[in-house]
């Protein structure tokens, strides 16, 4: 099999590539990535010279590049996106361009290339937010995106479904909870908090840290996508559930692993459009045999240790990064 992975230099894409090549040593992967601020070649360094891996630097919005990258491809796994909610509040248009137009360009090319499968990686944030006692999202929950990020991902999901219904393109979609793991960019909540603390800074926690997220290990995410590719029904949407935790609980756990106290928390105002809670009903995926293998509390400790031991990976990223507009960057909430 030959896979085209888009956005494979990002957090989830790079972990997926490592996972796939380890578990499918006869397969070939082409990684198409624009290398935005979020794309890190360092995360794939050990694949240099691997005959089953090819990197193409290119934009998914560029039809010519995409058409070329798709030659001889059997399966597409589409991760490439602008993915940071805070950034979407500052600069929504690039989210619409990459997430909506980029996905449409890929779908069109996939149709022309007659690929066997097109898997679209999306987020549970398209469903809006939940109150504490609401039942979790399921694939029939009406879409209710509340930020430019989630609205652009919702747009991409609708396009993917439209290509199935209109043209019969063999698609599947997964809407996933928040991911955590190694190689996550230091501007996302967990790595941001860990690296701030390692740098001797405080962590900006929104509100009282009452917001709730589900957390899924990035390698459990890779396994879920593998299962959907192997056993999923074409045209279906699969929700990928994580473990629910309040943001304060996550923060306290990180502080605990590092032996630090609550005085390192700086409580800040909620950002615009900050959703209270996301939770997923993952029963369709469980019916395919999916079970999480990573326990959040144990794995979070490992992730903290990884950032402690891999300062060479994240320090240059944090240093060279312009700070987001302070109006929006009142803090990080997920
Ligand atoms: N991180 C999460 O917790 C989470 C949860 C649910 C769903 N998702 C979805 O999973 C996917 C991957 O998320 P991530 O956290 O790895 O994102 P990321 O921001 O770490 O990586 C995105 C990658 O896409 C590349 N990219 C951006 N624009 C591109 C373009 N126009 N052309 C080609 N490449 C481009 C970037 O260079 C980067 O390598 C996204 O679609 C995101 O919406 C993420």
Short mmCIF file of C-alpha atoms and ligand atoms in Angstrom, two decimals:
data_model
loop_
_atom_site.label_atom_id
_atom_site.label_comp_id
_atom_site.label_asym_id
_atom_site.label_seq_id
_atom_site.Cartn_x
_atom_site.Cartn_y
_atom_site.Cartn_z
CA UNK A 1 0.00 0.00 0.00
CA UNK A 2 1.11 3.54 -0.67
CA UNK A 3 -0.26 6.24 1.62
CA UNK A 4 -0.34 9.98 1.17
CA UNK A 5 -0.25 11.63 4.58
CA UNK A 6 -0.94 15.36 4.60
CA UNK A 7 0.43 17.46 7.45
CA UNK A 8 2.79 14.66 8.44
CA UNK A 9 5.33 17.05 9.96
CA UNK A 10 2.78 18.17 12.56
CA UNK A 11 2.08 16.63 15.95
CA UNK A 12 -0.42 13.90 15.11
CA UNK A 13 0.77 13.36 11.53
CA UNK A 14 4.37 12.69 12.56
CA UNK A 15 3.30 10.28 15.30
CA UNK A 16 1.01 8.54 12.81
CA UNK A 17 3.86 8.13 10.28
CA UNK A 18 6.14 6.60 12.94
CA UNK A 19 3.31 4.30 14.06
CA UNK A 20 2.39 3.23 10.53
CA UNK A 21 5.88 2.50 9.25
CA UNK A 22 6.63 0.49 12.41
CA UNK A 23 3.46 -1.60 12.07
CA UNK A 24 3.32 -1.82 8.26
CA UNK A 25 6.95 -2.23 7.20
CA UNK A 26 6.00 -3.08 3.61
CA UNK A 27 3.96 0.08 3.05
CA UNK A 28 5.22 3.34 1.59
CA UNK A 29 4.34 6.81 2.86
CA UNK A 30 4.47 10.13 1.03
CA UNK A 31 4.26 13.05 3.44
CA UNK A 32 2.94 16.29 1.92
CA UNK A 33 3.45 19.22 4.27
CA UNK A 34 3.82 22.97 3.77
CA UNK A 35 6.01 23.26 6.88
CA UNK A 36 4.14 26.12 8.49
CA UNK A 37 5.20 27.20 12.00
CA UNK A 38 3.59 23.89 13.14
CA UNK A 39 5.55 21.55 10.85
CA UNK A 40 8.76 20.18 12.34
CA UNK A 41 11.15 18.07 10.26
CA UNK A 42 13.01 17.26 13.48
CA UNK A 43 10.07 15.06 14.52
CA UNK A 44 10.82 12.78 11.53
CA UNK A 45 14.62 12.93 11.63
CA UNK A 46 15.10 9.20 12.12
CA UNK A 47 13.26 8.48 8.84
CA UNK A 48 15.91 10.16 6.71
CA UNK A 49 17.13 7.60 4.19
CA UNK A 50 14.20 5.23 4.80
CA UNK A 51 13.26 3.94 1.30
CA UNK A 52 9.59 3.64 2.35
CA UNK A 53 9.31 7.32 3.25
CA UNK A 54 9.23 10.36 0.98
CA UNK A 55 8.76 14.00 1.95
CA UNK A 56 7.23 16.63 -0.34
CA UNK A 57 7.21 20.23 0.79
CA UNK A 58 4.01 21.69 -0.60
CA UNK A 59 0.67 23.33 0.05
CA UNK A 60 -2.57 21.31 -0.04
CA UNK A 61 -4.21 24.37 -1.65
CA UNK A 62 -1.90 24.03 -4.68
CA UNK A 63 -3.69 21.83 -7.24
CA UNK A 64 -0.58 20.99 -9.25
CA UNK A 65 1.44 19.92 -6.20
CA UNK A 66 -1.46 17.87 -4.87
CA UNK A 67 -2.11 16.12 -8.21
CA UNK A 68 1.56 15.17 -8.47
CA UNK A 69 1.76 13.94 -4.87
CA UNK A 70 -1.26 11.70 -5.46
CA UNK A 71 0.27 9.66 -8.27
CA UNK A 72 0.22 5.96 -7.37
CA UNK A 73 -1.46 6.58 -4.01
CA UNK A 74 -3.89 4.01 -2.56
CA UNK A 75 -4.92 5.70 0.69
CA UNK A 76 -4.99 9.32 1.84
CA UNK A 77 -4.87 10.25 5.52
CA UNK A 78 -5.58 13.95 5.74
CA UNK A 79 -4.19 15.70 8.82
CA UNK A 80 -2.97 18.99 7.30
CA UNK A 81 -4.75 21.93 8.87
CA UNK A 82 -4.38 25.12 10.77
CA UNK A 83 -5.12 23.67 14.18
CA UNK A 84 -4.67 26.24 16.94
CA UNK A 85 -7.94 27.79 18.16
CA UNK A 86 -6.26 30.93 19.54
CA UNK A 87 -4.60 31.60 16.20
CA UNK A 88 -7.97 31.24 14.49
CA UNK A 89 -9.30 34.11 16.58
CA UNK A 90 -6.39 36.30 15.47
CA UNK A 91 -6.27 35.23 11.79
CA UNK A 92 -9.41 33.32 10.71
CA UNK A 93 -8.87 33.53 6.94
CA UNK A 94 -5.87 31.22 6.78
CA UNK A 95 -8.03 28.66 8.62
CA UNK A 96 -10.72 28.90 5.96
CA UNK A 97 -8.13 28.69 3.20
CA UNK A 98 -6.19 25.68 4.48
CA UNK A 99 -8.96 23.75 6.19
CA UNK A 100 -11.79 24.31 3.70
CA UNK A 101 -10.17 25.10 0.34
CA UNK A 102 -7.19 22.79 0.98
CA UNK A 103 -9.52 19.89 1.78
CA UNK A 104 -11.57 20.59 -1.36
CA UNK A 105 -8.42 20.56 -3.53
CA UNK A 106 -7.42 17.22 -2.02
CA UNK A 107 -10.88 15.72 -2.50
CA UNK A 108 -10.96 16.79 -6.14
CA UNK A 109 -7.54 15.34 -6.83
CA UNK A 110 -8.44 12.13 -4.95
CA UNK A 111 -11.44 11.70 -7.22
CA UNK A 112 -9.26 12.11 -10.31
CA UNK A 113 -6.62 9.72 -8.94
CA UNK A 114 -9.28 7.08 -8.08
CA UNK A 115 -7.81 6.44 -4.62
CA UNK A 116 -9.11 3.47 -2.64
CA UNK A 117 -9.71 5.43 0.58
CA UNK A 118 -9.69 9.01 1.82
CA UNK A 119 -9.63 9.35 5.60
CA UNK A 120 -10.32 12.82 6.95
CA UNK A 121 -9.06 13.69 10.43
CA UNK A 122 -11.35 16.10 12.24
CA UNK A 123 -12.19 17.34 15.69
CA UNK A 124 -15.02 16.97 18.21
CA UNK A 125 -15.05 20.79 18.44
CA UNK A 126 -17.34 20.88 15.36
CA UNK A 127 -20.22 19.86 17.66
CA UNK A 128 -19.98 22.94 19.88
CA UNK A 129 -19.82 22.54 23.63
CA UNK A 130 -21.58 20.64 26.39
CA UNK A 131 -22.83 21.33 29.88
CA UNK A 132 -21.59 19.17 32.69
CA UNK A 133 -24.61 16.79 32.64
CA UNK A 134 -25.18 16.68 28.85
CA UNK A 135 -24.72 13.32 27.13
CA UNK A 136 -21.56 13.09 25.02
CA UNK A 137 -21.50 13.93 21.31
CA UNK A 138 -22.39 11.17 18.85
CA UNK A 139 -22.15 11.09 15.04
CA UNK A 140 -25.76 12.42 14.78
CA UNK A 141 -25.17 15.43 17.04
CA UNK A 142 -25.95 18.59 15.01
CA UNK A 143 -22.92 20.66 14.11
CA UNK A 144 -22.56 23.85 16.16
CA UNK A 145 -19.01 25.18 15.76
CA UNK A 146 -18.23 28.27 17.83
CA UNK A 147 -14.74 29.36 16.72
CA UNK A 148 -13.21 30.02 13.29
CA UNK A 149 -11.10 26.88 13.82
CA UNK A 150 -14.05 24.58 14.51
CA UNK A 151 -16.19 26.26 11.82
CA UNK A 152 -13.48 25.69 9.22
CA UNK A 153 -13.12 22.04 10.31
CA UNK A 154 -16.92 21.68 10.13
CA UNK A 155 -16.79 23.05 6.58
CA UNK A 156 -14.15 20.48 5.65
CA UNK A 157 -16.23 17.64 7.16
CA UNK A 158 -19.28 18.69 5.10
CA UNK A 159 -17.19 18.76 1.92
CA UNK A 160 -15.79 15.28 2.61
CA UNK A 161 -19.32 13.92 3.11
CA UNK A 162 -20.54 15.73 -0.02
CA UNK A 163 -17.82 14.02 -2.10
CA UNK A 164 -19.07 10.67 -0.80
CA UNK A 165 -22.72 11.43 -1.51
CA UNK A 166 -22.26 13.25 -4.83
CA UNK A 167 -19.36 11.36 -6.40
CA UNK A 168 -19.05 8.18 -4.36
CA UNK A 169 -15.51 9.02 -3.20
CA UNK A 170 -14.63 6.30 -0.66
CA UNK A 171 -14.27 8.40 2.48
CA UNK A 172 -14.29 7.96 6.25
CA UNK A 173 -14.13 10.70 8.89
CA UNK A 174 -12.96 10.70 12.50
CA UNK A 175 -13.77 13.45 15.00
CA UNK A 176 -11.33 13.21 17.82
CA UNK A 177 -10.86 14.47 21.37
CA UNK A 178 -7.81 16.54 22.40
CA UNK A 179 -4.58 14.67 21.82
CA UNK A 180 -1.48 14.56 23.99
CA UNK A 181 1.89 12.91 23.52
CA UNK A 182 5.45 13.47 22.31
CA UNK A 183 6.30 16.08 19.62
CA UNK A 184 3.31 18.36 20.34
CA UNK A 185 4.03 21.98 19.52
CA UNK A 186 4.82 23.98 22.68
CA UNK A 187 1.97 26.41 22.11
CA UNK A 188 -0.77 23.82 22.84
CA UNK A 189 -2.07 23.45 26.41
CA UNK A 190 -0.14 20.49 27.86
CA UNK A 191 3.28 21.20 26.28
CA UNK A 192 2.81 24.93 26.87
CA UNK A 193 2.28 24.34 30.57
CA UNK A 194 5.13 21.83 30.88
CA UNK A 195 7.64 23.98 29.00
CA UNK A 196 6.61 27.17 30.83
CA UNK A 197 7.27 25.41 34.13
CA UNK A 198 10.58 24.01 32.89
CA UNK A 199 11.52 27.59 31.88
CA UNK A 200 10.70 28.83 35.41
CA UNK A 201 7.54 30.64 34.26
CA UNK A 202 3.93 30.47 35.45
CA UNK A 203 1.11 28.69 33.60
CA UNK A 204 -1.84 30.80 32.37
CA UNK A 205 -5.01 28.88 33.28
CA UNK A 206 -8.35 30.20 32.03
CA UNK A 207 -11.13 30.95 34.50
CA UNK A 208 -10.76 28.66 37.48
CA UNK A 209 -9.61 25.78 35.29
CA UNK A 210 -13.17 24.44 35.36
CA UNK A 211 -13.37 23.64 31.63
CA UNK A 212 -13.43 19.97 30.75
CA UNK A 213 -11.74 18.17 27.88
CA UNK A 214 -11.28 14.56 26.85
CA UNK A 215 -7.65 13.54 26.36
CA UNK A 216 -6.48 10.85 23.97
CA UNK A 217 -2.90 9.63 23.58
CA UNK A 218 -1.70 10.42 20.06
CA UNK A 219 -0.68 6.77 19.50
CA UNK A 220 -4.17 5.60 20.48
CA UNK A 221 -5.36 8.08 17.84
CA UNK A 222 -3.04 6.48 15.27
CA UNK A 223 -4.41 3.03 16.19
CA UNK A 224 -7.99 4.31 15.86
CA UNK A 225 -7.30 5.61 12.35
CA UNK A 226 -5.65 2.31 11.43
CA UNK A 227 -8.78 0.44 12.58
CA UNK A 228 -11.07 2.74 10.61
CA UNK A 229 -8.94 2.21 7.48
CA UNK A 230 -8.99 -1.55 8.00
CA UNK A 231 -12.57 -2.13 9.16
CA UNK A 232 -14.53 1.13 8.89
CA UNK A 233 -17.62 1.54 6.73
CA UNK A 234 -17.25 3.95 3.82
CA UNK A 235 -19.17 7.20 4.31
CA UNK A 236 -19.18 6.77 8.13
CA UNK A 237 -18.10 9.17 10.85
CA UNK A 238 -16.32 7.78 13.91
CA UNK A 239 -15.96 9.71 17.16
CA UNK A 240 -12.79 9.01 19.12
CA UNK A 241 -13.26 9.25 22.85
CA UNK A 242 -10.60 10.18 25.39
CA UNK A 243 -10.49 10.42 29.20
CA UNK A 244 -12.35 13.39 30.70
CA UNK A 245 -10.35 15.75 32.88
CA UNK A 246 -10.87 19.31 34.10
CA UNK A 247 -8.14 21.76 33.05
CA UNK A 248 -7.26 22.44 36.71
CA UNK A 249 -6.83 18.70 37.32
CA UNK A 250 -4.48 18.42 34.31
CA UNK A 251 -2.50 21.44 35.53
CA UNK A 252 -2.21 20.06 39.07
CA UNK A 253 -1.00 16.73 37.71
CA UNK A 254 1.76 18.42 35.68
CA UNK A 255 2.77 20.51 38.72
CA UNK A 256 2.81 17.36 40.81
CA UNK A 257 5.08 15.46 38.40
CA UNK A 258 7.50 18.40 38.40
CA UNK A 259 7.32 18.77 42.20
CA UNK A 260 5.93 22.32 41.95
CA UNK A 261 3.09 24.07 43.79
CA UNK A 262 -0.17 25.82 42.93
CA UNK A 263 1.56 29.22 43.24
CA UNK A 264 2.86 28.61 39.68
CA UNK A 265 -0.68 28.99 38.27
CA UNK A 266 -1.74 32.39 36.96
CA UNK A 267 -5.53 32.51 36.57
CA UNK A 268 -6.52 34.46 33.45
CA UNK A 269 -9.77 35.38 31.67
CA UNK A 270 -11.44 32.96 29.27
CA UNK A 271 -10.65 33.49 25.60
CA UNK A 272 -13.39 34.46 23.12
CA UNK A 273 -15.66 31.53 22.21
CA UNK A 274 -14.11 29.29 24.87
CA UNK A 275 -16.11 26.04 24.94
CA UNK A 276 -16.88 24.58 28.37
CA UNK A 277 -16.82 20.86 27.77
CA UNK A 278 -16.30 18.33 24.99
CA UNK A 279 -17.08 14.62 25.38
CA UNK A 280 -17.52 11.86 22.82
CA UNK A 281 -19.52 8.67 22.57
CA UNK A 282 -17.06 6.34 20.89
CA UNK A 283 -19.35 3.29 20.57
CA UNK A 284 -19.10 3.01 16.73
CA UNK A 285 -15.33 2.79 17.01
CA UNK A 286 -15.52 0.37 19.94
CA UNK A 287 -17.71 -1.84 17.74
CA UNK A 288 -14.70 -2.09 15.38
CA UNK A 289 -12.64 -3.32 18.35
CA UNK A 290 -11.08 -0.08 19.55
CA UNK A 291 -9.86 0.21 23.14
CA UNK A 292 -7.52 2.89 24.48
CA UNK A 293 -4.20 1.41 25.55
CA UNK A 294 -2.73 4.52 27.22
CA UNK A 295 -3.87 5.62 30.68
CA UNK A 296 -3.95 9.42 30.91
CA UNK A 297 -2.37 9.87 34.34
CA UNK A 298 0.52 7.47 33.71
CA UNK A 299 1.11 8.70 30.17
CA UNK A 300 0.99 12.36 31.15
CA UNK A 301 3.88 11.69 33.50
CA UNK A 302 5.83 10.15 30.60
CA UNK A 303 5.02 13.15 28.43
CA UNK A 304 6.30 15.54 31.11
CA UNK A 305 9.53 13.50 31.29
CA UNK A 306 9.83 13.57 27.48
CA UNK A 307 9.72 17.39 27.42
CA UNK A 308 12.25 17.44 30.28
CA UNK A 309 14.59 15.24 28.26
CA UNK A 310 13.98 16.79 24.81
CA UNK A 311 14.65 20.46 25.35
CA UNK A 312 16.64 20.47 22.08
CA UNK A 313 13.37 19.76 20.26
CA UNK A 314 11.12 22.41 21.84
CA UNK A 315 13.46 25.21 23.01
CA UNK A 316 14.21 26.54 19.49
CA UNK A 317 10.49 26.43 18.61
CA UNK A 318 9.48 28.45 21.63
CA UNK A 319 12.30 30.94 21.28
CA UNK A 320 11.74 31.88 17.64
CA UNK A 321 7.94 32.18 17.99
CA UNK A 322 6.25 35.59 17.96
CA UNK A 323 3.83 35.83 20.88
CA UNK A 324 0.19 35.78 19.73
CA UNK A 325 -1.83 38.95 20.02
CA UNK A 326 -2.15 39.55 23.73
CA UNK A 327 -5.80 40.53 23.32
CA UNK A 328 -6.53 36.92 22.42
CA UNK A 329 -3.69 35.26 24.23
CA UNK A 330 -5.09 35.89 27.65
CA UNK A 331 -4.24 32.31 28.41
CA UNK A 332 -4.53 28.77 27.17
CA UNK A 333 -7.61 26.63 27.62
CA UNK A 334 -7.30 23.82 25.14
N1 LIG B 1 -4.18 18.23 18.27
C1 LIG B 1 -5.38 17.81 18.66
O1 LIG B 1 -5.63 17.67 19.86
C2 LIG B 1 -6.46 17.47 17.64
C3 LIG B 1 -7.66 16.92 18.09
C4 LIG B 1 -8.64 16.56 17.15
C5 LIG B 1 -8.38 16.74 15.80
N2 LIG B 1 -7.22 17.29 15.39
C6 LIG B 1 -6.98 17.44 13.93
O2 LIG B 1 -5.87 16.61 13.61
C7 LIG B 1 -5.12 17.19 12.54
C8 LIG B 1 -3.68 17.31 12.95
O3 LIG B 1 -3.58 18.11 14.13
P1 LIG B 1 -2.16 18.46 14.77
O4 LIG B 1 -2.39 18.78 16.20
O5 LIG B 1 -1.18 17.44 14.41
O6 LIG B 1 -1.83 19.82 13.99
P2 LIG B 1 -0.44 20.58 13.84
O7 LIG B 1 -0.79 22.02 13.82
O8 LIG B 1 0.54 20.08 14.85
O9 LIG B 1 0.10 20.13 12.41
C9 LIG B 1 -0.47 20.56 11.22
C10 LIG B 1 0.48 20.21 10.08
O10 LIG B 1 -0.16 20.61 8.86
C11 LIG B 1 0.79 21.31 8.06
N3 LIG B 1 0.06 22.26 7.21
C12 LIG B 1 -0.63 23.37 7.59
N4 LIG B 1 -1.14 24.00 6.52
C13 LIG B 1 -0.79 23.26 5.44
C14 LIG B 1 -1.03 23.38 4.04
N5 LIG B 1 -1.74 24.40 3.55
N6 LIG B 1 -0.53 22.44 3.21
C15 LIG B 1 0.20 21.40 3.70
N7 LIG B 1 0.47 21.24 5.00
C16 LIG B 1 -0.02 22.16 5.86
C17 LIG B 1 1.69 22.01 9.06
O11 LIG B 1 2.95 22.38 8.50
C18 LIG B 1 1.81 20.95 10.16
O12 LIG B 1 2.86 20.08 9.88
C19 LIG B 1 -5.80 18.52 12.23
O13 LIG B 1 -6.63 18.35 11.12
C20 LIG B 1 -6.61 18.83 13.47
O14 LIG B 1 -7.75 19.61 13.16
C21 LIG B 1 -6.23 17.66 16.27
#
